[in-house]
Amino acid sequence: MTVRARLAVAALAATPVIVLAVFFVYPVAGMVGRGLYPDGSLDLGGVLSVLGRPRVHRVLWFTVWSAGLATALAVVLGVPAAFVLHRLRFPGVGVVRTLVVLPFVLPTVVVGVAFRHLIAPSGPLGALHLDGTAAAIVAALVFFNVSVVVRTVGAFWEGLDPRAEEAAATLGASPLRVFATVTLPGLLPGIASAASVVFLFCSTAFGVVLTMGGLRYANVETEIYLLTTQELDLRAAAALSILQLVVIVILLGLSARTRRAPAPGRAAAIARRPRRRDTALLLWTAAVVVFLLTPLASLVLASVHTDDGWGLGHYRALQTTGQGNALLVPVTEALWTSLRIAAGAAALALVLGCLVSYLVSRRWRTRMGRRLSRVFDGAFMLPLGVSAVTLGFGFLITLDHPPVDLRTSPLLIPIAQAMVALPLVVRTVAPVLESVDERQREAAASLGAGPLRVLLAVDLPVALPALVAATGFAFAVSLGEFGATSFLARDDHPTLPVVIFRLISHPGEANFAMAMAASVVLAGATSVVMLLVERLRVGSVGAF
Amino acid sequence: MPGLEIHGLTVRFDGAAAVDAVDLDVPAGSVTAVLGPSGSGKSTLLRAVAGLEPPAAGSIRYDGRDLASTPTHRRGFALMFQDGQLFPHQTVGRNVGYALRLRRPAWRRGARPEEGRRVDELLELVGLAGYRDRMPGTLSGGERQRVALARSLAVEPRMLLLDEPLSALDRDLRERLAAELHDILRRAGTTTLLVTHDQEEAFAIADRMAVLRSGRLVQAGSVTDVWRQPADAWTARFLGYATVIDGAGAAALRALVDPAATWTQLALRRSAIRLDPGGPLRARVLSARVTPEQLRLELEVDGVGRLPAVAEPGLVVTVGETVRARVVPDRLAALPQGR
């Protein structure tokens, strides 16, 4: 590489690195530092003693088992559905695929509201007495993450050459044997990758556990929130943050190890029509879809059910500040605030995501280059797993005074949300860029195209749908972001998820009804965005 | 001995027939090649026989029993793909032993000694003794094909199905492996149905041949019969005949080789016309090109028209020169149309 090319790469890498340093590492370090240096001197013993508290043990145990169980269930539900939705061809399969991916982008508070309504003693499933139980929390976590399994494993499944399975069948292996000896070993990396990401999401889930766990159940994430906001025990919060960070780095490392680029030159699997022996799998998938749709359908129905019959009364109430003035601004205003912020966050995530994706998708010639590229890739995946609460609180305590004072800046929330959405953009765009045959770039260069021209002529046309899809994805995720935003949103400029949380925390039937209507609006907005994204048919959206 | 009997087989993809009412017999113990250009439906035919594509109509029988309700894994037909499709996560030995492991009960762990012996025997048969612990990724294309063949033979299949077994290999290896395949199949005595677009491959491996065109069977018979008597002009060209002539030209040549015959269309191989100072044909040389084996010419033959021809490579011929030539009767085929 020439000196000039080195400088160009360094300049490209500088922007995202600086942004990551200032808006991710600095706040997180600030939050952690607050706990490690309570009085200006290192207090490791104090931090360690936090980990010995019985309540912390309970929280850790709940985090591990709820996330583990939810991951296992998501895999069990998702793998058969991945086969049906990615290897079979039948009318409406596209619609079902979209339906399955929706829960992942639904705002956590919306899911919390939907599940609470469903299982409340007076709700449709009230007879099951699930309200406030751990089972309900696990169900909500599964609800969110089935789509990750379907997407990731489905993408792997599409990449598997069906002829290997056919060869096994002609050698005398029964369908079950074929699956166990040929298909499953091929899918394992995908399943492992999906499971590790799902475990990551479940163990750092915030909105769902906060809205559904009440006082009985807390995971590490909600505990950090409670410790910082209610008990002001920053040392304990920092201890949990550090523990979480270490575990997440290990998990991300494992996930990166199992995540393999699909083999080049593979034969594209041809989806086939369902046969009679697929019946059980089709029914299984139908059950998964019902499980995913029930909370949403019942939420929509309840939102149009007023005291005097069906009507849009709860939606009209969105123009007010709620029963007993629960809010400072009407819900409609919060919606506009949310849309504005999400647009800013998506734009920011796109710019940064493009730079990162470009750099990690290059084929580096030196071992040093490859190693740096991997570290770079991993560093920008970190926000995926680092507690949004830690990030939000870190923003609050580090970016409110020089050298970086953004306390009153309208950019504060968009930046925080962009950091949360950035890994998703990278994971959507980078695989597409990696799929471009290097020889195409070489051919363009040999025909006289400069580096920029190569980028425009070879990479851009391939990556364009992915870029648009990633922008939409980032927008949808920002729209529903709750963890970090809940710290940063000011009471007079709240976002819609924050408003929904306020409404359900305030007493009053009317407030919960308004929360349901607002949830439907928010879910509708993210769904519309995701439907448009789905039409672009970019396989890497929501796959890890 | 009945073997495989295909009757009226039709396979449709979204309404279009990829295989259209095909009748074909593969007698037990024979090696039959289905020859056709790409898109002719030959692979679909093979997949239907394997039970991987459901037929829209027709029947497939083996030893008199209808296979319609027999799933792929119970048919006992081992299918070998163009690129082998070895299981990438298993060693060569485990790949070859795959079918053997299927036979032992699922609860029995650990290989039996006789399985190991059988794997070694099969690897020996395909010339890969000592390759047992290699991974498929470390093998060359030809080696991979041979492992795939050993894996298929391990089943002791009632019939072996080969999908373009040698097409993915380079020319040199292809020729060598074709001869080996011919010997291995005869030694194992396995009934074989292979599909290929390469007539040389079909000649080298098979003893019976069927020609498929746009999903329809054009001709079937022994390799020599099909080769000597192509059913029509298209088949003749596909089988490597250099040109097909009819009308006055065909009549002129007929008068030379077989005056009593009545056919009106003739397929000629490149070597059917040979320069010969004493030959009956008079021609002008249009072009000449030297190849290692022979001199290839393009002639304007009086009373016949443009024809390809050959001569000894040492001969000096100039373009425009007038030469004499003769017909080599066993290098041409009269076509049945008007015969």
mmCIF file with all atom_site columns, C-alpha atoms in Angstrom, chain A residues 198-342:
data_model
loop_
_atom_site.group_PDB
_atom_site.id
_atom_site.type_symbol
_atom_site.label_atom_id
_atom_site.label_alt_id
_atom_site.label_comp_id
_atom_site.label_asym_id
_atom_site.label_entity_id
_atom_site.label_seq_id
_atom_site.pdbx_PDB_ins_code
_atom_site.Cartn_x
_atom_site.Cartn_y
_atom_site.Cartn_z
_atom_site.occupancy
_atom_site.B_iso_or_equiv
_atom_site.pdbx_formal_charge
_atom_site.auth_seq_id
_atom_site.auth_comp_id
_atom_site.auth_asym_id
_atom_site.auth_atom_id
_atom_site.pdbx_PDB_model_num
ATOM 1   C CA . VAL A 1 198 ? -30.262 -13.449 20.971 1.00 0.00 ? 198 VAL A CA 1
ATOM 2   C CA . PHE A 1 199 ? -28.721 -14.238 24.343 1.00 0.00 ? 199 PHE A CA 1
ATOM 3   C CA . LEU A 1 200 ? -26.998 -10.866 24.169 1.00 0.00 ? 200 LEU A CA 1
ATOM 4   C CA . PHE A 1 201 ? -30.264 -9.063  23.448 1.00 0.00 ? 201 PHE A CA 1
ATOM 5   C CA . CYS A 1 202 ? -32.184 -10.991 26.099 1.00 0.00 ? 202 CYS A CA 1
ATOM 6   C CA . SER A 1 203 ? -29.611 -10.475 28.824 1.00 0.00 ? 203 SER A CA 1
ATOM 7   C CA . THR A 1 204 ? -29.479 -6.743  28.141 1.00 0.00 ? 204 THR A CA 1
ATOM 8   C CA . ALA A 1 205 ? -33.227 -6.310  27.602 1.00 0.00 ? 205 ALA A CA 1
ATOM 9   C CA . PHE A 1 206 ? -34.431 -3.183  29.306 1.00 0.00 ? 206 PHE A CA 1
ATOM 10  C CA . GLY A 1 207 ? -37.822 -1.861  28.261 1.00 0.00 ? 207 GLY A CA 1
ATOM 11  C CA . VAL A 1 208 ? -39.591 -5.209  28.418 1.00 0.00 ? 208 VAL A CA 1
ATOM 12  C CA . VAL A 1 209 ? -38.260 -6.190  31.824 1.00 0.00 ? 209 VAL A CA 1
ATOM 13  C CA . LEU A 1 210 ? -38.876 -2.719  33.220 1.00 0.00 ? 210 LEU A CA 1
ATOM 14  C CA . THR A 1 211 ? -42.469 -2.550  32.037 1.00 0.00 ? 211 THR A CA 1
ATOM 15  C CA . MET A 1 212 ? -43.327 -6.152  32.901 1.00 0.00 ? 212 MET A CA 1
ATOM 16  C CA . GLY A 1 213 ? -41.053 -7.128  35.751 1.00 0.00 ? 213 GLY A CA 1
ATOM 17  C CA . GLY A 1 214 ? -42.438 -4.672  38.237 1.00 0.00 ? 214 GLY A CA 1
ATOM 18  C CA . LEU A 1 215 ? -40.622 -4.847  41.532 1.00 0.00 ? 215 LEU A CA 1
ATOM 19  C CA . ARG A 1 216 ? -40.261 -8.615  41.621 1.00 0.00 ? 216 ARG A CA 1
ATOM 20  C CA . TYR A 1 217 ? -38.014 -9.238  38.670 1.00 0.00 ? 217 TYR A CA 1
ATOM 21  C CA . ALA A 1 218 ? -34.973 -7.278  37.619 1.00 0.00 ? 218 ALA A CA 1
ATOM 22  C CA . ASN A 1 219 ? -32.150 -8.189  35.283 1.00 0.00 ? 219 ASN A CA 1
ATOM 23  C CA . VAL A 1 220 ? -28.733 -6.577  35.228 1.00 0.00 ? 220 VAL A CA 1
ATOM 24  C CA . GLU A 1 221 ? -29.946 -3.861  32.892 1.00 0.00 ? 221 GLU A CA 1
ATOM 25  C CA . THR A 1 222 ? -32.982 -2.756  34.872 1.00 0.00 ? 222 THR A CA 1
ATOM 26  C CA . GLU A 1 223 ? -30.961 -3.113  38.075 1.00 0.00 ? 223 GLU A CA 1
ATOM 27  C CA . ILE A 1 224 ? -28.383 -0.665  36.741 1.00 0.00 ? 224 ILE A CA 1
ATOM 28  C CA . TYR A 1 225 ? -31.287 1.677   35.973 1.00 0.00 ? 225 TYR A CA 1
ATOM 29  C CA . LEU A 1 226 ? -32.780 1.327   39.437 1.00 0.00 ? 226 LEU A CA 1
ATOM 30  C CA . LEU A 1 227 ? -29.403 1.705   41.149 1.00 0.00 ? 227 LEU A CA 1
ATOM 31  C CA . THR A 1 228 ? -28.584 4.882   39.252 1.00 0.00 ? 228 THR A CA 1
ATOM 32  C CA . THR A 1 229 ? -31.966 6.605   39.216 1.00 0.00 ? 229 THR A CA 1
ATOM 33  C CA . GLN A 1 230 ? -33.701 5.401   42.377 1.00 0.00 ? 230 GLN A CA 1
ATOM 34  C CA . GLU A 1 231 ? -31.005 4.440   44.836 1.00 0.00 ? 231 GLU A CA 1
ATOM 35  C CA . LEU A 1 232 ? -28.201 6.645   43.513 1.00 0.00 ? 232 LEU A CA 1
ATOM 36  C CA . ASP A 1 233 ? -25.765 3.789   44.223 1.00 0.00 ? 233 ASP A CA 1
ATOM 37  C CA . LEU A 1 234 ? -23.357 4.511   41.409 1.00 0.00 ? 234 LEU A CA 1
ATOM 38  C CA . ARG A 1 235 ? -20.708 2.157   42.725 1.00 0.00 ? 235 ARG A CA 1
ATOM 39  C CA . ALA A 1 236 ? -23.016 -0.821  42.485 1.00 0.00 ? 236 ALA A CA 1
ATOM 40  C CA . ALA A 1 237 ? -24.268 0.334   39.082 1.00 0.00 ? 237 ALA A CA 1
ATOM 41  C CA . ALA A 1 238 ? -20.703 0.644   37.811 1.00 0.00 ? 238 ALA A CA 1
ATOM 42  C CA . ALA A 1 239 ? -19.822 -2.801  39.128 1.00 0.00 ? 239 ALA A CA 1
ATOM 43  C CA . LEU A 1 240 ? -22.723 -4.315  37.223 1.00 0.00 ? 240 LEU A CA 1
ATOM 44  C CA . SER A 1 241 ? -21.848 -2.299  34.102 1.00 0.00 ? 241 SER A CA 1
ATOM 45  C CA . ILE A 1 242 ? -18.271 -3.588  34.163 1.00 0.00 ? 242 ILE A CA 1
ATOM 46  C CA . LEU A 1 243 ? -19.431 -7.158  34.623 1.00 0.00 ? 243 LEU A CA 1
ATOM 47  C CA . GLN A 1 244 ? -21.893 -6.763  31.788 1.00 0.00 ? 244 GLN A CA 1
ATOM 48  C CA . LEU A 1 245 ? -19.245 -5.227  29.539 1.00 0.00 ? 245 LEU A CA 1
ATOM 49  C CA . VAL A 1 246 ? -16.832 -8.111  30.122 1.00 0.00 ? 246 VAL A CA 1
ATOM 50  C CA . VAL A 1 247 ? -19.477 -10.739 29.433 1.00 0.00 ? 247 VAL A CA 1
ATOM 51  C CA . ILE A 1 248 ? -20.623 -8.913  26.314 1.00 0.00 ? 248 ILE A CA 1
ATOM 52  C CA . VAL A 1 249 ? -17.129 -8.595  24.882 1.00 0.00 ? 249 VAL A CA 1
ATOM 53  C CA . ILE A 1 250 ? -16.694 -12.354 25.339 1.00 0.00 ? 250 ILE A CA 1
ATOM 54  C CA . LEU A 1 251 ? -20.071 -13.067 23.737 1.00 0.00 ? 251 LEU A CA 1
ATOM 55  C CA . LEU A 1 252 ? -19.402 -10.754 20.801 1.00 0.00 ? 252 LEU A CA 1
ATOM 56  C CA . GLY A 1 253 ? -16.037 -12.429 20.319 1.00 0.00 ? 253 GLY A CA 1
ATOM 57  C CA . LEU A 1 254 ? -17.707 -15.832 20.211 1.00 0.00 ? 254 LEU A CA 1
ATOM 58  C CA . SER A 1 255 ? -20.379 -14.568 17.857 1.00 0.00 ? 255 SER A CA 1
ATOM 59  C CA . ALA A 1 256 ? -17.795 -13.074 15.503 1.00 0.00 ? 256 ALA A CA 1
ATOM 60  C CA . ARG A 1 257 ? -15.909 -16.361 15.518 1.00 0.00 ? 257 ARG A CA 1
ATOM 61  C CA . THR A 1 258 ? -18.980 -18.325 14.472 1.00 0.00 ? 258 THR A CA 1
ATOM 62  C CA . ARG A 1 259 ? -20.102 -15.731 11.944 1.00 0.00 ? 259 ARG A CA 1
ATOM 63  C CA . ARG A 1 260 ? -18.655 -16.859 8.651  1.00 0.00 ? 260 ARG A CA 1
ATOM 64  C CA . ALA A 1 261 ? -19.037 -15.280 5.292  1.00 0.00 ? 261 ALA A CA 1
ATOM 65  C CA . PRO A 1 262 ? -21.032 -17.566 2.998  1.00 0.00 ? 262 PRO A CA 1
ATOM 66  C CA . ALA A 1 263 ? -18.766 -19.591 0.749  1.00 0.00 ? 263 ALA A CA 1
ATOM 67  C CA . PRO A 1 264 ? -18.281 -17.903 -2.624 1.00 0.00 ? 264 PRO A CA 1
ATOM 68  C CA . GLY A 1 265 ? -19.628 -19.565 -5.732 1.00 0.00 ? 265 GLY A CA 1
ATOM 69  C CA . ARG A 1 266 ? -22.278 -21.464 -3.832 1.00 0.00 ? 266 ARG A CA 1
ATOM 70  C CA . ALA A 1 267 ? -25.346 -22.597 -5.705 1.00 0.00 ? 267 ALA A CA 1
ATOM 71  C CA . ALA A 1 268 ? -28.358 -20.529 -4.747 1.00 0.00 ? 268 ALA A CA 1
ATOM 72  C CA . ALA A 1 269 ? -30.925 -22.755 -3.129 1.00 0.00 ? 269 ALA A CA 1
ATOM 73  C CA . ILE A 1 270 ? -34.110 -23.019 -5.067 1.00 0.00 ? 270 ILE A CA 1
ATOM 74  C CA . ALA A 1 271 ? -37.163 -22.700 -2.877 1.00 0.00 ? 271 ALA A CA 1
ATOM 75  C CA . ARG A 1 272 ? -39.516 -25.589 -3.510 1.00 0.00 ? 272 ARG A CA 1
ATOM 76  C CA . ARG A 1 273 ? -43.198 -26.063 -3.061 1.00 0.00 ? 273 ARG A CA 1
ATOM 77  C CA . PRO A 1 274 ? -44.392 -27.580 0.205  1.00 0.00 ? 274 PRO A CA 1
ATOM 78  C CA . ARG A 1 275 ? -44.981 -31.346 0.218  1.00 0.00 ? 275 ARG A CA 1
ATOM 79  C CA . ARG A 1 276 ? -47.096 -33.463 2.466  1.00 0.00 ? 276 ARG A CA 1
ATOM 80  C CA . ARG A 1 277 ? -44.268 -34.241 4.818  1.00 0.00 ? 277 ARG A CA 1
ATOM 81  C CA . ASP A 1 278 ? -43.787 -30.502 5.471  1.00 0.00 ? 278 ASP A CA 1
ATOM 82  C CA . THR A 1 279 ? -47.196 -30.317 7.154  1.00 0.00 ? 279 THR A CA 1
ATOM 83  C CA . ALA A 1 280 ? -45.841 -30.422 10.703 1.00 0.00 ? 280 ALA A CA 1
ATOM 84  C CA . LEU A 1 281 ? -43.330 -27.664 9.940  1.00 0.00 ? 281 LEU A CA 1
ATOM 85  C CA . LEU A 1 282 ? -45.998 -25.507 8.288  1.00 0.00 ? 282 LEU A CA 1
ATOM 86  C CA . LEU A 1 283 ? -48.252 -25.899 11.318 1.00 0.00 ? 283 LEU A CA 1
ATOM 87  C CA . TRP A 1 284 ? -45.339 -25.077 13.616 1.00 0.00 ? 284 TRP A CA 1
ATOM 88  C CA . THR A 1 285 ? -44.648 -21.917 11.647 1.00 0.00 ? 285 THR A CA 1
ATOM 89  C CA . ALA A 1 286 ? -48.337 -20.998 11.725 1.00 0.00 ? 286 ALA A CA 1
ATOM 90  C CA . ALA A 1 287 ? -48.249 -21.376 15.513 1.00 0.00 ? 287 ALA A CA 1
ATOM 91  C CA . VAL A 1 288 ? -45.192 -19.100 15.684 1.00 0.00 ? 288 VAL A CA 1
ATOM 92  C CA . VAL A 1 289 ? -46.978 -16.489 13.573 1.00 0.00 ? 289 VAL A CA 1
ATOM 93  C CA . VAL A 1 290 ? -50.050 -16.697 15.804 1.00 0.00 ? 290 VAL A CA 1
ATOM 94  C CA . PHE A 1 291 ? -47.827 -16.271 18.867 1.00 0.00 ? 291 PHE A CA 1
ATOM 95  C CA . LEU A 1 292 ? -46.281 -13.185 17.285 1.00 0.00 ? 292 LEU A CA 1
ATOM 96  C CA . LEU A 1 293 ? -49.552 -11.670 16.122 1.00 0.00 ? 293 LEU A CA 1
ATOM 97  C CA . THR A 1 294 ? -51.735 -12.276 19.175 1.00 0.00 ? 294 THR A CA 1
ATOM 98  C CA . PRO A 1 295 ? -50.290 -9.536  21.419 1.00 0.00 ? 295 PRO A CA 1
ATOM 99  C CA . LEU A 1 296 ? -50.330 -7.041  18.554 1.00 0.00 ? 296 LEU A CA 1
ATOM 100 C CA . ALA A 1 297 ? -53.844 -7.888  17.377 1.00 0.00 ? 297 ALA A CA 1
ATOM 101 C CA . SER A 1 298 ? -55.231 -7.684  20.887 1.00 0.00 ? 298 SER A CA 1
ATOM 102 C CA . LEU A 1 299 ? -53.427 -4.367  21.416 1.00 0.00 ? 299 LEU A CA 1
ATOM 103 C CA . VAL A 1 300 ? -54.973 -2.905  18.273 1.00 0.00 ? 300 VAL A CA 1
ATOM 104 C CA . LEU A 1 301 ? -58.431 -4.182  19.217 1.00 0.00 ? 301 LEU A CA 1
ATOM 105 C CA . ALA A 1 302 ? -58.183 -2.826  22.747 1.00 0.00 ? 302 ALA A CA 1
ATOM 106 C CA . SER A 1 303 ? -57.027 0.573   21.500 1.00 0.00 ? 303 SER A CA 1
ATOM 107 C CA . VAL A 1 304 ? -60.251 1.069   19.551 1.00 0.00 ? 304 VAL A CA 1
ATOM 108 C CA . HIS A 1 305 ? -62.451 -0.213  22.384 1.00 0.00 ? 305 HIS A CA 1
ATOM 109 C CA . THR A 1 306 ? -63.788 2.691   24.433 1.00 0.00 ? 306 THR A CA 1
ATOM 110 C CA . ASP A 1 307 ? -66.240 2.799   27.308 1.00 0.00 ? 307 ASP A CA 1
ATOM 111 C CA . ASP A 1 308 ? -69.092 3.418   24.882 1.00 0.00 ? 308 ASP A CA 1
ATOM 112 C CA . GLY A 1 309 ? -68.299 0.762   22.286 1.00 0.00 ? 309 GLY A CA 1
ATOM 113 C CA . TRP A 1 310 ? -65.848 0.778   19.391 1.00 0.00 ? 310 TRP A CA 1
ATOM 114 C CA . GLY A 1 311 ? -64.350 4.128   18.474 1.00 0.00 ? 311 GLY A CA 1
ATOM 115 C CA . LEU A 1 312 ? -61.278 6.257   18.110 1.00 0.00 ? 312 LEU A CA 1
ATOM 116 C CA . GLY A 1 313 ? -61.718 8.021   21.447 1.00 0.00 ? 313 GLY A CA 1
ATOM 117 C CA . HIS A 1 314 ? -58.327 6.896   22.766 1.00 0.00 ? 314 HIS A CA 1
ATOM 118 C CA . TYR A 1 315 ? -56.655 8.188   19.638 1.00 0.00 ? 315 TYR A CA 1
ATOM 119 C CA . ARG A 1 316 ? -58.361 11.572  19.953 1.00 0.00 ? 316 ARG A CA 1
ATOM 120 C CA . ALA A 1 317 ? -57.043 11.696  23.505 1.00 0.00 ? 317 ALA A CA 1
ATOM 121 C CA . LEU A 1 318 ? -53.518 11.648  22.099 1.00 0.00 ? 318 LEU A CA 1
ATOM 122 C CA . GLN A 1 319 ? -53.908 15.384  21.506 1.00 0.00 ? 319 GLN A CA 1
ATOM 123 C CA . THR A 1 320 ? -54.175 15.879  25.268 1.00 0.00 ? 320 THR A CA 1
ATOM 124 C CA . THR A 1 321 ? -51.682 15.566  28.084 1.00 0.00 ? 321 THR A CA 1
ATOM 125 C CA . GLY A 1 322 ? -53.515 12.656  29.682 1.00 0.00 ? 322 GLY A CA 1
ATOM 126 C CA . GLN A 1 323 ? -55.603 12.014  32.742 1.00 0.00 ? 323 GLN A CA 1
ATOM 127 C CA . GLY A 1 324 ? -54.481 14.140  35.677 1.00 0.00 ? 324 GLY A CA 1
ATOM 128 C CA . ASN A 1 325 ? -51.985 15.852  33.350 1.00 0.00 ? 325 ASN A CA 1
ATOM 129 C CA . ALA A 1 326 ? -49.635 12.896  33.361 1.00 0.00 ? 326 ALA A CA 1
ATOM 130 C CA . LEU A 1 327 ? -47.566 14.592  30.643 1.00 0.00 ? 327 LEU A CA 1
ATOM 131 C CA . LEU A 1 328 ? -46.203 18.051  29.984 1.00 0.00 ? 328 LEU A CA 1
ATOM 132 C CA . VAL A 1 329 ? -46.890 17.945  26.242 1.00 0.00 ? 329 VAL A CA 1
ATOM 133 C CA . PRO A 1 330 ? -49.575 16.219  24.137 1.00 0.00 ? 330 PRO A CA 1
ATOM 134 C CA . VAL A 1 331 ? -48.658 12.798  22.718 1.00 0.00 ? 331 VAL A CA 1
ATOM 135 C CA . THR A 1 332 ? -48.906 14.093  19.147 1.00 0.00 ? 332 THR A CA 1
ATOM 136 C CA . GLU A 1 333 ? -46.117 16.556  19.833 1.00 0.00 ? 333 GLU A CA 1
ATOM 137 C CA . ALA A 1 334 ? -43.971 13.718  21.195 1.00 0.00 ? 334 ALA A CA 1
ATOM 138 C CA . LEU A 1 335 ? -44.581 11.836  17.938 1.00 0.00 ? 335 LEU A CA 1
ATOM 139 C CA . TRP A 1 336 ? -43.153 14.731  15.920 1.00 0.00 ? 336 TRP A CA 1
ATOM 140 C CA . THR A 1 337 ? -40.198 14.974  18.266 1.00 0.00 ? 337 THR A CA 1
ATOM 141 C CA . SER A 1 338 ? -39.596 11.232  17.807 1.00 0.00 ? 338 SER A CA 1
ATOM 142 C CA . LEU A 1 339 ? -39.761 11.436  14.016 1.00 0.00 ? 339 LEU A CA 1
ATOM 143 C CA . ARG A 1 340 ? -37.341 14.382  13.909 1.00 0.00 ? 340 ARG A CA 1
ATOM 144 C CA . ILE A 1 341 ? -34.878 12.707  16.239 1.00 0.00 ? 341 ILE A CA 1
ATOM 145 C CA . ALA A 1 342 ? -35.088 9.369   14.434 1.00 0.00 ? 342 ALA A CA 1
#
